[in-house]
Coordinates of C-alpha atoms in Angstrom, one line a residue:
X25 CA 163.1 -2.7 84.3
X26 CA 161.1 -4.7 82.1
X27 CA 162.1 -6.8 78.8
X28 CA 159.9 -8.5 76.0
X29 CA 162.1 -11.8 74.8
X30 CA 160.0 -13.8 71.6
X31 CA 159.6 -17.3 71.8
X32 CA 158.7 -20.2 69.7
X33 CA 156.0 -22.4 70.2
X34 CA 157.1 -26.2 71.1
X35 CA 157.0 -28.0 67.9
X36 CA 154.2 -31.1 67.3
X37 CA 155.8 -34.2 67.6
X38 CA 156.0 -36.4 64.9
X39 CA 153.6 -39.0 65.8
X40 CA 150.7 -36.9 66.7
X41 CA 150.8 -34.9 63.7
X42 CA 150.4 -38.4 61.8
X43 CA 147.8 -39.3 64.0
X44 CA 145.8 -36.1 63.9
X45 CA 146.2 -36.5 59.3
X46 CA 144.9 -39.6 59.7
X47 CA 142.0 -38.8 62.0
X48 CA 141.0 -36.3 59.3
X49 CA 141.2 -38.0 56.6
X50 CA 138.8 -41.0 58.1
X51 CA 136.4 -38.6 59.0
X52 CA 136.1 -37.0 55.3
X53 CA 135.8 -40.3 54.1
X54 CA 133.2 -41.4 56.0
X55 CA 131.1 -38.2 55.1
X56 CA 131.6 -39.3 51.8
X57 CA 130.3 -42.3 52.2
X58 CA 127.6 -41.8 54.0
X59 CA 126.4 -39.3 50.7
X60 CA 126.7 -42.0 48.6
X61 CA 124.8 -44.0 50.1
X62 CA 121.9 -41.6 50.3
X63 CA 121.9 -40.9 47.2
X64 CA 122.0 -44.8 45.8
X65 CA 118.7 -45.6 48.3
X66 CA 117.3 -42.1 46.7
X67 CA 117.9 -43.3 43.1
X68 CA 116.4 -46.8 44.3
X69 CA 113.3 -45.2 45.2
X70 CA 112.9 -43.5 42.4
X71 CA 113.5 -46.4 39.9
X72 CA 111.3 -48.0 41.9
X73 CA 108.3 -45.5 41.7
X74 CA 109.0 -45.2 38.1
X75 CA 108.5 -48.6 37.9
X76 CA 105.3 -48.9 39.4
X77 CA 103.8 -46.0 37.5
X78 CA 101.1 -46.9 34.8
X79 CA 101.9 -44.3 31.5
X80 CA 98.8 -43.4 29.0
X81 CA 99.8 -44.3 25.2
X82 CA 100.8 -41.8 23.4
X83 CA 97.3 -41.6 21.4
X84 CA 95.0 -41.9 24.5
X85 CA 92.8 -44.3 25.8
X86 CA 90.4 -46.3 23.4
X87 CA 87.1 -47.0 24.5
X88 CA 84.7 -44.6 26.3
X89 CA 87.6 -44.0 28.6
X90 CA 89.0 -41.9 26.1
X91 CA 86.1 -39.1 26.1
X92 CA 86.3 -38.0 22.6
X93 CA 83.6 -38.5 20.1
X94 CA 84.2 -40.9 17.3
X95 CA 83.7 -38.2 14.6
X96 CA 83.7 -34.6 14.4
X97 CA 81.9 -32.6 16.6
X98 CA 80.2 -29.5 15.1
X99 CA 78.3 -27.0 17.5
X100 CA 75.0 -24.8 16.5
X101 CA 75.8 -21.6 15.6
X102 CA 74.4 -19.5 18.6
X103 CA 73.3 -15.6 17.9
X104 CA 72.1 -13.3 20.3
X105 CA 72.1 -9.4 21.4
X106 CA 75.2 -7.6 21.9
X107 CA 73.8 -7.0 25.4
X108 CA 73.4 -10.3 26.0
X109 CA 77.0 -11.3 24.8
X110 CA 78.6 -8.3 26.5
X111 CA 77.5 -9.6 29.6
X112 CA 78.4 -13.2 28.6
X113 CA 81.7 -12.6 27.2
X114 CA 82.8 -9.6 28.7
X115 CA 86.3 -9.4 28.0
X116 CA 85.9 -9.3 24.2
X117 CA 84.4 -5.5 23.7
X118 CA 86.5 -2.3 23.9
X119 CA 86.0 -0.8 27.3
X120 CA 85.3 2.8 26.0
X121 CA 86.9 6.1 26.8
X122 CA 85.1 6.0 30.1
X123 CA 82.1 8.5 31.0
X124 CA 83.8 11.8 31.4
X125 CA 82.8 13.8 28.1
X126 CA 80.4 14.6 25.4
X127 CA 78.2 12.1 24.3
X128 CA 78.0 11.1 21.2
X129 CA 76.1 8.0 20.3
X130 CA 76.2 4.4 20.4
X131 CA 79.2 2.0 20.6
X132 CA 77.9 -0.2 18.0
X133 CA 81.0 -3.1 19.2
X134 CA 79.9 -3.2 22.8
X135 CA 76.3 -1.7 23.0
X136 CA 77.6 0.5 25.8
X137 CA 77.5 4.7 25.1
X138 CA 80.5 6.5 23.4
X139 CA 81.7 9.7 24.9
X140 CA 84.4 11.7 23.5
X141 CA 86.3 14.5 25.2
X142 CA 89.8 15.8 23.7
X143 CA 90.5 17.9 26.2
X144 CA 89.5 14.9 29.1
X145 CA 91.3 12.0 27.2
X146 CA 94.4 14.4 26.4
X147 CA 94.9 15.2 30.4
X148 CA 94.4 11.4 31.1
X149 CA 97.4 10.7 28.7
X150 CA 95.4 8.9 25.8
X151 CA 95.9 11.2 23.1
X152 CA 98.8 13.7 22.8
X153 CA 97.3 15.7 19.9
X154 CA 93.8 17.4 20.8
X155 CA 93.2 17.7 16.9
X156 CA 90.5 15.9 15.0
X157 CA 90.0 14.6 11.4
X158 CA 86.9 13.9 10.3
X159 CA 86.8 12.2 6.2
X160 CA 83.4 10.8 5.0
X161 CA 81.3 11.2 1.4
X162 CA 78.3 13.6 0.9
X163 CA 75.5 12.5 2.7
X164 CA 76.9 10.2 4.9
X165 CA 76.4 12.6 8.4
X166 CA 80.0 14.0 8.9
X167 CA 78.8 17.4 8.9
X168 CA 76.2 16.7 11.6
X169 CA 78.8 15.4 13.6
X170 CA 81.3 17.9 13.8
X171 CA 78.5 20.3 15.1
X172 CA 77.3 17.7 17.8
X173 CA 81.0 17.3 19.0
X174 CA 81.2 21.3 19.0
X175 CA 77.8 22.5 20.4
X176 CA 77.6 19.7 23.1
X177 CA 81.0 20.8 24.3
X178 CA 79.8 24.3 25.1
X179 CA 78.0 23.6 28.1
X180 CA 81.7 22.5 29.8
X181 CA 82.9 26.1 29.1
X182 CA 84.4 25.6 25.4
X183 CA 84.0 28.1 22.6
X184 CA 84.0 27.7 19.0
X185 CA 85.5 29.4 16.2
X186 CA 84.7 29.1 12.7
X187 CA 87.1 30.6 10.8
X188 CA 85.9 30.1 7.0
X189 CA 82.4 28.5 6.5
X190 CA 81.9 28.7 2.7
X191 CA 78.4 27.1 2.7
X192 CA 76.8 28.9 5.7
X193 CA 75.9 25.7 7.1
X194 CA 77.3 26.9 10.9
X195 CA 75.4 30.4 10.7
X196 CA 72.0 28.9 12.2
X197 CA 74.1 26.7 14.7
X198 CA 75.8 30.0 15.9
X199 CA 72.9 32.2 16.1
X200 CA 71.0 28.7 18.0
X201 CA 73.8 28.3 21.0
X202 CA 74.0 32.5 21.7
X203 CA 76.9 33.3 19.3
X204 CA 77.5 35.5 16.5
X205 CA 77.4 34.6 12.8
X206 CA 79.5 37.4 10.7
X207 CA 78.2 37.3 7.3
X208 CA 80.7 38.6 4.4
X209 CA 79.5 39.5 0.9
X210 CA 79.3 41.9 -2.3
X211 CA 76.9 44.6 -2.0
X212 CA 76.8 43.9 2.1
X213 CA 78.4 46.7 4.2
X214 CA 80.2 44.5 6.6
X215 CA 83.8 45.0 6.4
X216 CA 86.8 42.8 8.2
X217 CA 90.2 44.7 8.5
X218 CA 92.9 42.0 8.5
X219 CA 95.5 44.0 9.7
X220 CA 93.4 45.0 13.3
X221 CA 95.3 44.7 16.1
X222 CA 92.4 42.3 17.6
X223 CA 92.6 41.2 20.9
X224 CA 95.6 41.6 23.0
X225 CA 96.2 39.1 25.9
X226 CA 96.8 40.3 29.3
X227 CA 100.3 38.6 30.0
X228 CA 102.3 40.8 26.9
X229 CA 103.9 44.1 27.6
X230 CA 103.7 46.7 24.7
X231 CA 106.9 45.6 23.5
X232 CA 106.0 41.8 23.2
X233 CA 102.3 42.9 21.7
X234 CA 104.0 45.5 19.2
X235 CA 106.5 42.5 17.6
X236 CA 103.5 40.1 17.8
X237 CA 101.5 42.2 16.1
X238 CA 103.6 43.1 13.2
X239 CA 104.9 39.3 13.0
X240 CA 100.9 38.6 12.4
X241 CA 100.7 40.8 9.8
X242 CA 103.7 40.5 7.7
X243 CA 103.1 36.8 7.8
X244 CA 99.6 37.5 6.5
X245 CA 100.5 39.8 4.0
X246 CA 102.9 37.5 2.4
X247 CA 100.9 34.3 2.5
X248 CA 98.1 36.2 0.8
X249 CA 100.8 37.7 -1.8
X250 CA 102.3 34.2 -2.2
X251 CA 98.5 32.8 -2.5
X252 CA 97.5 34.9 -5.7
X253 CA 100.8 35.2 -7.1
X254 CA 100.9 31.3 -6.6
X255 CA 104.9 31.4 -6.3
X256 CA 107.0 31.7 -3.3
X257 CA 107.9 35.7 -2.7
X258 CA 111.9 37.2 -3.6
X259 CA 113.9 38.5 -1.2
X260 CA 113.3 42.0 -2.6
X261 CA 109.5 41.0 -2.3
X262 CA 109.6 40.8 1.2
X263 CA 111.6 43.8 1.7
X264 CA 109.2 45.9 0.0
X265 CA 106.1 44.1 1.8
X266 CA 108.3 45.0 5.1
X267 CA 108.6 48.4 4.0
X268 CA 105.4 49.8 2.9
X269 CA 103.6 47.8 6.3
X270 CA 106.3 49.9 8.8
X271 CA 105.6 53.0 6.8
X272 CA 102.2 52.4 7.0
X273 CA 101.7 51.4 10.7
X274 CA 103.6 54.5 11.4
X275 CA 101.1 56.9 9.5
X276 CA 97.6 55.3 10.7
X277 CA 96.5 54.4 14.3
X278 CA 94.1 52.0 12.0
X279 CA 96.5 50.4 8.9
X280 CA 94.2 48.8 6.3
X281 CA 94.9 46.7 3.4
X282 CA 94.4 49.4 0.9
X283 CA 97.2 51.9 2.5
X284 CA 99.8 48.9 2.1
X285 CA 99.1 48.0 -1.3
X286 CA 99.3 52.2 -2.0
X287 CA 103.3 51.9 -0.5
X288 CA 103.5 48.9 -2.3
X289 CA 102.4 50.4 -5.7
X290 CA 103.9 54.3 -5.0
X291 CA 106.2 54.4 -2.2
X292 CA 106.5 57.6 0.0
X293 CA 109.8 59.5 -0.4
X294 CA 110.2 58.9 3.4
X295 CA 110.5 54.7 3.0
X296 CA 111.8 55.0 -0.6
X297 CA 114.4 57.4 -0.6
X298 CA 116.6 55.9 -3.5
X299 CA 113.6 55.1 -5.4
X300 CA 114.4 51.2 -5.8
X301 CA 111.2 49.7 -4.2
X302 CA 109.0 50.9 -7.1
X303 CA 109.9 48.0 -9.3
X304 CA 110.8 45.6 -6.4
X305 CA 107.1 45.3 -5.1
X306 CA 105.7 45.8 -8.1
X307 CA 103.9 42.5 -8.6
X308 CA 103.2 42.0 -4.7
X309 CA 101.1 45.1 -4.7
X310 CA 99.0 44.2 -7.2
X311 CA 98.6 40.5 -6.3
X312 CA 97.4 42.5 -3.1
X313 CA 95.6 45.2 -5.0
X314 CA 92.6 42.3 -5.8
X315 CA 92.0 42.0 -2.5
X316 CA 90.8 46.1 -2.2
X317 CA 89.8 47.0 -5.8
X318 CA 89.2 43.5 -7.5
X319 CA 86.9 40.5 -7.7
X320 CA 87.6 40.6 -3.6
X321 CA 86.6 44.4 -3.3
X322 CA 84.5 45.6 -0.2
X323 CA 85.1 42.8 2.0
X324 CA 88.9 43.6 3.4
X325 CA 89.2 47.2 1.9
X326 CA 88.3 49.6 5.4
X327 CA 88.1 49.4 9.2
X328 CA 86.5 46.7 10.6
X329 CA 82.6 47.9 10.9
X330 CA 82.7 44.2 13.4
X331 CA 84.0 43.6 16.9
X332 CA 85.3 40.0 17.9
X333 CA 84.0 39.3 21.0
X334 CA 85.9 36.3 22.2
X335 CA 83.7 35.9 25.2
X336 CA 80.7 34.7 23.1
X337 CA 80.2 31.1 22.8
X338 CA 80.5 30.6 19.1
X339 CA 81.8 33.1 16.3
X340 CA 81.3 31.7 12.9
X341 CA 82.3 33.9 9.9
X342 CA 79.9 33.0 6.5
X343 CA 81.3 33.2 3.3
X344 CA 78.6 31.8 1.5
X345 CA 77.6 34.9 -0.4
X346 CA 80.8 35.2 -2.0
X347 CA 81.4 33.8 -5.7
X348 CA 82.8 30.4 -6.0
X349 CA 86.0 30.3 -6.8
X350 CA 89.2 28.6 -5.4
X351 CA 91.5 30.4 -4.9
X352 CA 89.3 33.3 -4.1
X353 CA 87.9 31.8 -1.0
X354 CA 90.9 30.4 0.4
X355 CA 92.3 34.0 0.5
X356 CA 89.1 35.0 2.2
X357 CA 89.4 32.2 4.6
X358 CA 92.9 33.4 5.6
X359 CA 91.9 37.0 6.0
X360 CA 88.7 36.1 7.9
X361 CA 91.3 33.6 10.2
X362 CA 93.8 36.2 10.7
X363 CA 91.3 38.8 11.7
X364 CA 90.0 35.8 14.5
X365 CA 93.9 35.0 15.2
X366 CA 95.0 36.8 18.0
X367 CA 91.8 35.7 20.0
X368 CA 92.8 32.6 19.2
X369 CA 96.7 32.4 20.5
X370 CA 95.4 33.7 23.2
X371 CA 96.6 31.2 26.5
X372 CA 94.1 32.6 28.7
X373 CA 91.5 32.1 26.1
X374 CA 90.3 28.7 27.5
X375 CA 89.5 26.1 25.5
X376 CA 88.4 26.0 22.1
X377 CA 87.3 24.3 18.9
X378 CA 88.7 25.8 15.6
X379 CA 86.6 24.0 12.7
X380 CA 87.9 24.5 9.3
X381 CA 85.1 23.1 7.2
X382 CA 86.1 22.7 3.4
X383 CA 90.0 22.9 4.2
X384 CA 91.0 21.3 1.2
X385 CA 91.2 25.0 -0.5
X386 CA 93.0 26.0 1.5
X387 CA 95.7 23.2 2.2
X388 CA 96.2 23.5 -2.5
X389 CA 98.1 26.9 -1.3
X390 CA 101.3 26.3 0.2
X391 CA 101.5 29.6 1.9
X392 CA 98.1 29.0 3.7
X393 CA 98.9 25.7 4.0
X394 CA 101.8 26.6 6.2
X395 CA 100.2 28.6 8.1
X396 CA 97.4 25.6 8.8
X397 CA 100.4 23.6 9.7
X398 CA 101.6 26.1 12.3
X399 CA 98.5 26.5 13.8
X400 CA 98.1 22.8 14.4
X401 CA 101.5 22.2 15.9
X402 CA 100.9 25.4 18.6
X403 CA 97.1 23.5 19.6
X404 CA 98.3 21.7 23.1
X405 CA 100.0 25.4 23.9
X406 CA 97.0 27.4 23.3
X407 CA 94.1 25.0 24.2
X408 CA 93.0 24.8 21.0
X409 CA 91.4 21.5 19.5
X410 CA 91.4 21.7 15.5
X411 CA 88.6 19.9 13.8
X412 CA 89.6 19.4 9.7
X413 CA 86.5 18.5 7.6
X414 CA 86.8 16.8 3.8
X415 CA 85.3 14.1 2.4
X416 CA 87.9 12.1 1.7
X417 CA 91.1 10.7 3.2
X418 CA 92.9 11.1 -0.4
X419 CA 92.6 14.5 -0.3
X420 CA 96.0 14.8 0.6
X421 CA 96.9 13.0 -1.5
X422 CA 96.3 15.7 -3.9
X423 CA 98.1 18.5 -2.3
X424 CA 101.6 18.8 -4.1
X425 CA 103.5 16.2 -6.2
X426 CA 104.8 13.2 -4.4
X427 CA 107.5 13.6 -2.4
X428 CA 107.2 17.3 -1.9
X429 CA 107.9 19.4 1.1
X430 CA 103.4 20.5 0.4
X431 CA 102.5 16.9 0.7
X432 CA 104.9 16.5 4.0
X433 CA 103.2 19.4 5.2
X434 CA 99.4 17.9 4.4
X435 CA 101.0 14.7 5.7
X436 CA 102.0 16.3 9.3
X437 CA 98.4 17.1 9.5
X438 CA 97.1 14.3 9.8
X439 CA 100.3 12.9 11.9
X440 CA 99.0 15.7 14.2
X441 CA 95.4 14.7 14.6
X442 CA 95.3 11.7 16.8
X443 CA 91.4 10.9 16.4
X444 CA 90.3 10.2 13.4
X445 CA 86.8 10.1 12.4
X446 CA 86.2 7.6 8.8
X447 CA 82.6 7.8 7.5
X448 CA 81.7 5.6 4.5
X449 CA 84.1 5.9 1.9
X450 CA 83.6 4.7 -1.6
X451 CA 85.3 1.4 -2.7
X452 CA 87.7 3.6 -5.1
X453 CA 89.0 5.2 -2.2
X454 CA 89.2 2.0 0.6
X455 CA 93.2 2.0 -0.6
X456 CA 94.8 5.3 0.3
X457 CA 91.8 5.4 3.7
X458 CA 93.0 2.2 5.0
X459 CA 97.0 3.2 3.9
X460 CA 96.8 7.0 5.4
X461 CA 95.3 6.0 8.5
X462 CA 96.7 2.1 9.0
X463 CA 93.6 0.1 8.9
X464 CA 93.5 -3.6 9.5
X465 CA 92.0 -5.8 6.6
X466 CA 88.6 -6.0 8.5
X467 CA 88.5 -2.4 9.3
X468 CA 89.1 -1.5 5.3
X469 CA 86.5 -3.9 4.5
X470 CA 83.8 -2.4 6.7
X471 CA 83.9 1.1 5.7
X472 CA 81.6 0.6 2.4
X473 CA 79.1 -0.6 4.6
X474 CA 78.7 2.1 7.0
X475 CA 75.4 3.5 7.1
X476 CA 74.3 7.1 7.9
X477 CA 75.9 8.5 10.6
X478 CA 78.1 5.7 11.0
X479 CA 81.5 6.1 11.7
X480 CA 85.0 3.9 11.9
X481 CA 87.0 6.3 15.2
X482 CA 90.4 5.3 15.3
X483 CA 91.8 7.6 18.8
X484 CA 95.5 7.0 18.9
X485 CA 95.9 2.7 18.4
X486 CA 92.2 2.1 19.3
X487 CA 89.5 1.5 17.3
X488 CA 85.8 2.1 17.6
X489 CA 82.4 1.9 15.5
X490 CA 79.6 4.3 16.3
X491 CA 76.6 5.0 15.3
X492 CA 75.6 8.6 16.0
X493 CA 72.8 10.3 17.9
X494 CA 70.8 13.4 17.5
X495 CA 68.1 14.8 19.5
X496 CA 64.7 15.7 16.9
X497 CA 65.9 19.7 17.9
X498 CA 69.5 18.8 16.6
X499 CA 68.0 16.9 13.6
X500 CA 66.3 20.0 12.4
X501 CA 68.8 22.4 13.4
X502 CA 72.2 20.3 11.7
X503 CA 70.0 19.4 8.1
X504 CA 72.4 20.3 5.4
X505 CA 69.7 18.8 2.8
X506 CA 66.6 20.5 4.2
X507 CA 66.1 22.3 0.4
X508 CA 66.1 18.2 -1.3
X509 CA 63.5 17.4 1.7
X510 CA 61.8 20.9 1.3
X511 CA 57.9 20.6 1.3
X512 CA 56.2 20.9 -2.2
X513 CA 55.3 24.4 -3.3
X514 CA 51.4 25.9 -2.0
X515 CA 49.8 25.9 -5.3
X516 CA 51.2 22.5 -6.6
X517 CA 49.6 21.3 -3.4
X518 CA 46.6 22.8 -3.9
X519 CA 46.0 21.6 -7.3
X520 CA 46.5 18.1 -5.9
X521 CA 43.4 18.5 -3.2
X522 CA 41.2 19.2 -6.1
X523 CA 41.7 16.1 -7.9
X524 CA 39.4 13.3 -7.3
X525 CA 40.8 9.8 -6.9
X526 CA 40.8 8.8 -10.6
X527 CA 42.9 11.8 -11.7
X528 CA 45.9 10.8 -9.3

């Protein structure tokens, strides 16, 4: 049978533990001796390569030694091309938003050729707003522009829409590239039905088209109240609006303006049982009644006698036979726009240009203003690029007192539109430009000198000058001042060939 006993070690005798501390303690000291020693020959070395170093004075050599000229030295002043200096200094000019896009001119900072794309530089991450600004005075080629940046972008598969053009000035463009111009008048038997159910994208069942369609046209109906009444619709307003548009949907397979504005006026028994909506719409329906038997008559007033075919490559809509008045043709505009509206939130309907060219009537209306403002935040969703035309940047500026929720709308606008086109602006105007838009002190300073068809781009935080090109077939077909360059009347110059040289 086995046993485990525990033991203790023999202890160290006395003397060898002494001997063993001491041992220790000589070695440790000798280490540290032996660093000390190294580093006092180190620090000898150094003092002594310190002292055979020679030092320069502190304010150089004299002599020719010190290779300074005695006075000041002043070089020639060198010019030459920006070709030349591009290639000789070529880290100084903006490198451009590469090559992908549609030209548009000349980069007048780097010589090289300016493209511009916001579809391209939006999927390369250098914008996040595809909408464009464009501010310049009369005359100074920002109207040419905008229909270069839109008609060069049709050949990559983008459509344009012109909601609104109060001049005409996009009918002969749209009828050039294979599109439509719609043109809307007094005494012309084209009609526009606001309320049509337009087109209907693929992806919606009939429950998501039916509340999309009448979320379209109750908003339209009280923006355009709201418009002429020029004050913000009651409760009871809007009930009443609601009410006559339900009753009327539900009698007509094709609801028109002047069957709502009937409810509105003398409601059926059926929506109107207690009789209450009579005085309650009152003043809504005829705000709306203007639009079907007023100075507005015969333009919104039946079925559309029109299709919009969102398959052509440009639809324009020309409101330049209609009288000039404010407030009249912003409500056209918004009519004409809401009749082009459901092609347009359409996210199968590829990519498109909406231009609204003299927006400034229609951003004075808040309710169209808002509706503006919705349209521009929905762009990225819908692959829409917005293209806002005035002439200048203080515009909005005059949208609403200061501080209002109008001028934070007019504001967001331009928050929203990360390319921003400056033409010349006059020196009046150099202020609120260079304040809206955050121009440096040179930048501010050379918009007065811009010449025609010069521009100031500012995309995002980047800056570019550039001089735009048009081909001679562009020239003729963009002239907004072809009647002050018309050619002198037949008989004036037929009276001149019969002169001899001492009657001229």
């Amino acid at each position: 049978m086995l046993s485990t006993v525990l033991v203790s070690p023999p202890r160290e005798r006395r003397g060898r533990r002494h001997a063993r501390k001491d041992a220790a303690k000589s070695l440790i000291a000798g280490a540290i001796a032996e660093q000390k020693a190294l580093g006092r020959a180190y620090a000898r070395e150094l003092q002594a390569e310190q002292n055979a170093a020679e030092f320069l004075p502190r304010s150089g050599e004299s002599g020719p030694a010190a290779l300074r000229t005695p006075g000041r030295l002043r070089l020639p002043r060198h010019q030459d091309t920006s070709a030349t200096l591009a290639g000789a200094y070529p880290f100084l000019a903006e490198g451009g938003t590469g090559s992908e896009g549609v030209f548009v001119g000349q980069d007048l900072y780097s010589g090289s050729s300016f493209v511009y794309d916001p579809w391209v530089l939006y999927s390369r991450g250098m914008i996040t707003a595809p909408n464009v600004v464009i501010a310049g005075i009369v005359g100074a080629g920002k109207s040419s522009l905008a229909k270069s940046l839109y008609t060069r972008s049709i050949p990559f598969g983008r459509r344009v829409y012109v909601p609104g053009d109060p001049k005409g000035e996009h009918t002969a463009v749209a009828e050039a590239v294979g599109g439509k111009a719609i043109a809307l008048g007094h005494g012309m038997a084209t009609r526009l039905n606001p309320l049509d159910e337009g087109h209907r994208p693929a992806d919606l069942d009939d429950t998501e088209w039916r509340a999309q369609l009448a979320a379209r046209r109750r908003d339209l109906l009280g923006a355009l109240a709201e418009t002429v009444l020029e004050r913000r619709l009651t409760p009871l307003e809007h009930t009443a609006l609601d009410v006559a548009l339900e009753d009327t949907v539900r009698s007509s397979d094709v609801p028109v303006l002047p069957m709502v504005v009937d409810r509105l006026l003398s409601p059926t028994a059926r929506a109107d049982p207690a009789s209450r909506l009579t005085e309650d719409g009152r003043l809504a329906g005829h705000a709306l009644r203007r639009l079907v038997a007023g100075d507005l008559a015969g333009l919104f007033d039946g079925p559309s006698t029109v299709r919009f075919d969102p398959t052509l490559p440009m639809v324009s809509l020309d409101l330049s036979r209609v009288s000039e008045n404010a407030t009249l043709i912003s409500v056209l505009m918004t009519c004409a726009s809401a009749w082009m509206e459901s092609a347009l939130l359409d996210p199968t309907g590829g990519q498109r240009w909406v231009i609204y060219d003299e927006a400034w009537r229609l951003m004075a209306h808040p309710a169209l203003l808002r509706r503006m403002d919705a349209h521009w935040r929905l762009a990225r969703h819908y692959g829409i690029a917005n293209m806002l035309i005035f002439h200048k940047l203080s515009d909005l500026d005059n949208v609403g007192d200061q501080g209002s929720a109008m001028r934070a709308l007019a504001s967001s606008l331009l928050a929203n539109a990360e390319t921003r086109i400056v033409y010349r602006q006059e020196s009046d105007q150099l202020g609120s430009a260079a304040a809206a838009l955050g121009l440096t002190g040179t930048e501010e300073a050379l918009l007065p000198t811009l010449g025609t068809g010069q521009g100031l781009w500012r995309i995002k935080h980047r800056s570019f000058v550039v001089q735009h090109q048009l081909h001679p077939a562009e020239l003729a077909l963009f002239d907004t001042a072809g009647r002050m360059h018309a050619q002198r009347p037949e008989h004036l110059e037929n009276e001149d060939s019969t002169r001899g040289d001492g009657d001229r």
